[in-house]
Amino acid sequence: MNFTRRETLAISGAAAAATLLPYNLMASTPDLIAGITGGAEASGEGISLTAPEIAENGNTVPISVDAPGAVAITLLAAGNPTPGVAKFNFGPGSGSQNATTRIRLAGTQDVIAVAEMADGSFASAHQTVKVTIGGCGG
Amino acid sequence: MAKGVKPRVKVPKTAAAGDTITIKTLISHKMETGRRKSKGKLVPRMIINKFVAKFNGKEVFSTDMHPAISANPYFSFYTKVSESGTFEFSWTDDKGKTVKASRKITVK
């Protein structure tokens, strides 16, 4: 790919601006949710996200999501260098649409869960987790 | 896959038909994010990116993972059993290598 001088300047300028922003401004929660739902409205009902309010160690933060009737749940961390965390897919044999895992968080930020229901609708929940020591290798 | 990758799975040995059972899985893996530096050089990304749990060949639960999953990925989830059978678990890493585990369950 060839860049003109003007494009190169614009790209480096944008990159510099992005690095200067604090973590929680890098990706906004509504934008991330819209990215998963494809712009569709996500209701706040029918999904619960369990995360600690304060996590001492950002390397292992226990997270649990529960969304009865969901076919998939996507977990996002708004303030991580890459916001995607995991996507849980529930097959027909799953007993309840509930999963628990441990995630890494770079700093204090919003953790977001977006559930895709069997009828194609979406539900989302988010919670702010305070992180004392970040978990992304500095 | 790197040495010392060992899956651990907890599945009840018996259950009553129609019961919802809890399955817990853990696999030892560093889950290198590709952002950590060692001696000034970035350590290349090396994570497990896919976990699949099947019961009698049918998928009950699967996960797509990104680097934000902690080292030694742990998952717990639920499944409803109506017949005896075998659970098969597989973890696939960035290089496409797969580690497998299986557990039998008897439904009374």
Coordinates of C-alpha atoms in Angstrom, one line a residue:
Chain A
M1 CA 0.0 0.0 0.0
N2 CA 1.3 3.5 -0.8
F3 CA 0.5 6.5 1.3
T4 CA 0.9 10.0 0.2
R5 CA 2.7 12.4 2.6
R6 CA -0.6 13.9 3.6
E7 CA -2.2 10.6 4.4
T8 CA 0.8 9.5 6.4
L9 CA 0.6 12.6 8.5
A10 CA -3.1 12.1 9.1
I11 CA -2.6 8.5 10.2
S12 CA 0.3 9.3 12.6
G13 CA -1.7 12.2 14.0
A14 CA -4.7 10.0 14.7
A15 CA -2.4 7.3 16.2
A16 CA -0.8 9.9 18.5
A17 CA -4.2 11.2 19.5
A18 CA -5.4 7.7 20.3
T19 CA -2.4 7.0 22.6
L20 CA -3.0 10.2 24.5
L21 CA -6.5 9.4 25.3
P22 CA -7.1 7.7 28.6
Y23 CA -8.2 4.1 28.4
N24 CA -11.8 4.6 29.1
L25 CA -12.2 7.0 26.3
M26 CA -10.7 4.8 23.6
A27 CA -13.9 2.8 23.0
S28 CA -17.2 3.9 24.2
T29 CA -19.6 1.4 25.6
P30 CA -22.6 2.2 23.4
D31 CA -20.4 2.0 20.3
L32 CA -19.0 -1.4 21.3
I33 CA -22.5 -2.7 21.9
A34 CA -23.7 -1.4 18.5
G35 CA -20.7 -3.1 16.9
I36 CA -22.0 -6.5 18.1
T37 CA -25.7 -5.9 17.5
G38 CA -25.2 -4.3 14.1
G39 CA -26.9 -1.1 15.3
A40 CA -30.0 -2.9 16.7
E41 CA -31.2 -1.7 20.1
A42 CA -30.1 -3.8 23.0
S43 CA -32.4 -4.0 26.0
G44 CA -31.1 -4.1 29.5
E45 CA -33.5 -6.9 30.5
G46 CA -32.8 -10.6 30.6
I47 CA -29.1 -10.6 31.2
S48 CA -27.0 -10.3 34.3
L49 CA -23.3 -9.8 34.5
T50 CA -21.5 -10.6 37.7
A51 CA -18.1 -8.9 38.1
P52 CA -16.2 -7.7 41.2
E53 CA -16.4 -4.0 41.9
I54 CA -12.8 -3.8 42.7
A55 CA -10.2 -6.3 41.2
E56 CA -6.8 -6.1 42.9
N57 CA -5.1 -8.0 40.1
G58 CA -6.1 -7.3 36.5
N59 CA -4.6 -10.5 35.3
T60 CA -7.5 -12.7 36.6
V61 CA -10.8 -11.0 37.1
P62 CA -13.7 -13.5 37.6
I63 CA -16.6 -12.7 35.4
S64 CA -19.9 -14.5 35.2
V65 CA -22.8 -13.9 32.7
D66 CA -26.3 -15.3 32.7
A67 CA -28.8 -14.7 30.0
P68 CA -31.7 -17.2 29.8
G69 CA -32.6 -18.0 26.3
A70 CA -29.4 -16.6 24.7
V71 CA -27.7 -18.4 21.8
A72 CA -24.5 -16.4 22.3
I73 CA -23.0 -14.0 24.7
T74 CA -20.1 -11.7 23.8
L75 CA -17.9 -10.2 26.5
L76 CA -16.1 -6.9 25.9
A77 CA -13.7 -4.9 27.9
A78 CA -14.0 -1.2 26.8
G79 CA -10.6 -0.2 28.1
N80 CA -8.4 -3.0 26.9
P81 CA -6.0 -2.6 24.0
T82 CA -8.3 -4.9 22.1
P83 CA -11.8 -4.8 23.4
G84 CA -12.9 -8.3 22.5
V85 CA -12.7 -10.8 25.3
A86 CA -14.7 -13.8 24.5
K87 CA -17.8 -15.1 22.8
F88 CA -19.8 -17.9 24.4
N89 CA -21.9 -20.0 22.1
F90 CA -24.7 -22.1 23.7
G91 CA -25.8 -25.2 21.8
P92 CA -29.2 -26.8 22.2
G93 CA -27.9 -29.1 24.9
S94 CA -26.9 -26.3 27.3
G95 CA -28.8 -26.4 30.5
S96 CA -28.8 -22.8 31.3
Q97 CA -27.2 -20.0 29.4
N98 CA -24.7 -19.1 32.0
A99 CA -20.9 -19.1 31.9
T100 CA -18.0 -18.2 34.2
T101 CA -14.5 -17.4 33.2
R102 CA -11.5 -15.2 34.2
I103 CA -10.4 -12.3 32.2
R104 CA -7.6 -9.8 31.9
L105 CA -8.3 -6.1 32.4
A106 CA -5.7 -3.4 31.6
G107 CA -7.1 -0.9 34.0
T108 CA -10.3 0.5 35.6
Q109 CA -13.0 0.2 32.9
D110 CA -16.4 -1.0 31.9
V111 CA -16.9 -4.7 31.3
I112 CA -19.8 -5.3 28.8
A113 CA -21.8 -8.4 28.0
V114 CA -24.1 -8.5 25.0
A115 CA -26.4 -11.5 24.6
E116 CA -27.9 -12.6 21.3
M117 CA -31.3 -14.2 22.1
A118 CA -32.8 -17.0 20.1
D119 CA -35.4 -14.7 18.5
G120 CA -32.6 -12.4 17.2
S121 CA -33.0 -9.6 19.7
F122 CA -30.1 -8.4 21.9
A123 CA -29.7 -7.6 25.5
S124 CA -26.7 -6.0 27.2
A125 CA -25.3 -5.3 30.6
H126 CA -22.2 -3.6 31.8
Q127 CA -20.4 -3.0 35.0
T128 CA -17.4 -0.9 35.9
V129 CA -14.6 -2.8 37.5
K130 CA -11.8 -0.9 39.4
V131 CA -8.4 -2.5 38.7
T132 CA -5.5 -1.8 41.0
I133 CA -2.8 -3.6 39.0
G134 CA -3.4 -3.8 35.2
G135 CA -3.1 -7.2 33.5
C136 CA -1.6 -6.5 30.0
G137 CA 2.1 -6.8 30.6
G138 CA 2.7 -3.1 31.1
Chain B
M1 CA 1.2 -26.7 21.7
A2 CA 3.7 -25.8 24.3
K3 CA 4.9 -28.4 26.8
G4 CA 3.0 -28.8 30.0
V5 CA -0.4 -28.1 28.5
K6 CA -2.7 -30.2 30.6
P7 CA -6.4 -30.0 30.6
R8 CA -8.4 -30.6 33.8
V9 CA -12.1 -31.2 33.6
K10 CA -14.7 -31.8 36.2
V11 CA -17.9 -33.6 35.2
P12 CA -20.2 -35.5 37.6
K13 CA -19.9 -39.3 37.1
T14 CA -23.7 -39.8 37.4
A15 CA -26.8 -37.7 37.0
A16 CA -30.5 -38.1 36.9
A17 CA -32.2 -37.7 33.5
G18 CA -33.1 -34.1 32.8
D19 CA -30.7 -32.8 35.4
T20 CA -28.7 -29.6 34.7
I21 CA -25.1 -30.3 35.5
T22 CA -22.2 -28.0 36.0
I23 CA -19.0 -28.6 34.0
K24 CA -15.8 -26.9 35.0
T25 CA -12.8 -26.9 32.7
L26 CA -9.3 -25.6 33.2
I27 CA -6.3 -25.9 31.0
S28 CA -2.8 -24.8 31.8
H29 CA -1.6 -22.3 29.2
K30 CA 0.3 -19.1 29.3
M31 CA -2.0 -17.2 26.9
E32 CA 0.7 -14.8 25.7
T33 CA -1.1 -11.7 24.7
G34 CA 1.5 -10.5 22.2
R35 CA 2.0 -7.3 24.3
R36 CA 4.3 -8.6 27.0
K37 CA 8.0 -7.7 26.6
S38 CA 10.9 -10.0 27.5
K39 CA 14.4 -8.6 27.2
G40 CA 13.1 -5.6 25.2
K41 CA 11.4 -7.8 22.6
L42 CA 7.7 -8.4 22.3
V43 CA 6.8 -12.0 23.0
P44 CA 4.7 -13.2 20.1
R45 CA 1.0 -13.8 20.7
M46 CA 0.2 -17.4 21.5
I47 CA -3.2 -18.1 23.0
I48 CA -5.9 -20.8 22.9
N49 CA -8.5 -19.2 20.7
K50 CA -11.2 -21.8 20.6
F51 CA -12.8 -24.1 23.2
V52 CA -15.5 -26.6 22.3
A53 CA -17.5 -28.9 24.5
K54 CA -19.5 -31.6 22.8
F55 CA -21.9 -34.2 24.2
N56 CA -22.3 -37.4 22.1
G57 CA -21.0 -35.4 19.1
K58 CA -23.3 -32.4 19.5
E59 CA -21.9 -29.1 20.6
V60 CA -23.3 -27.9 23.9
F61 CA -20.9 -25.0 24.6
S62 CA -18.1 -23.3 22.7
T63 CA -16.0 -20.2 23.3
D64 CA -14.1 -17.9 20.9
M65 CA -11.3 -16.4 23.0
H66 CA -9.2 -13.3 22.6
P67 CA -6.0 -12.3 24.4
A68 CA -8.1 -10.8 27.3
I69 CA -8.8 -14.3 28.7
S70 CA -6.5 -15.0 31.6
A71 CA -3.7 -17.4 31.6
N72 CA -4.8 -21.0 32.4
P73 CA -8.3 -20.4 30.8
Y74 CA -11.1 -21.5 33.1
F75 CA -14.7 -22.0 32.1
S76 CA -17.7 -23.2 34.0
F77 CA -21.0 -23.8 32.2
Y78 CA -24.2 -25.9 32.5
T79 CA -25.7 -28.6 30.4
K80 CA -28.8 -30.7 30.5
V81 CA -28.3 -34.4 30.2
S82 CA -31.0 -36.9 29.2
E83 CA -29.0 -39.9 28.3
S84 CA -25.6 -41.5 29.2
G85 CA -22.8 -40.5 27.0
T86 CA -19.4 -38.9 26.6
F87 CA -18.4 -35.3 26.8
E88 CA -15.6 -34.3 24.5
F89 CA -13.6 -31.2 25.1
S90 CA -11.1 -29.6 22.8
W91 CA -8.9 -26.6 23.0
T92 CA -7.3 -25.1 19.9
D93 CA -4.4 -22.7 19.9
D94 CA -3.1 -20.0 17.5
K95 CA -0.9 -22.6 15.7
G96 CA -3.9 -24.8 15.1
K97 CA -2.8 -27.5 17.6
T98 CA -5.5 -29.1 19.6
V99 CA -5.6 -30.7 23.0
K100 CA -8.5 -33.0 23.8
A101 CA -10.1 -34.5 26.9
S102 CA -13.2 -36.6 27.4
R103 CA -15.4 -37.7 30.3
K104 CA -18.1 -40.3 30.5
I105 CA -21.4 -39.7 32.4
T106 CA -24.0 -42.2 33.4
V107 CA -27.6 -41.1 33.5
K108 CA -29.9 -43.0 35.6

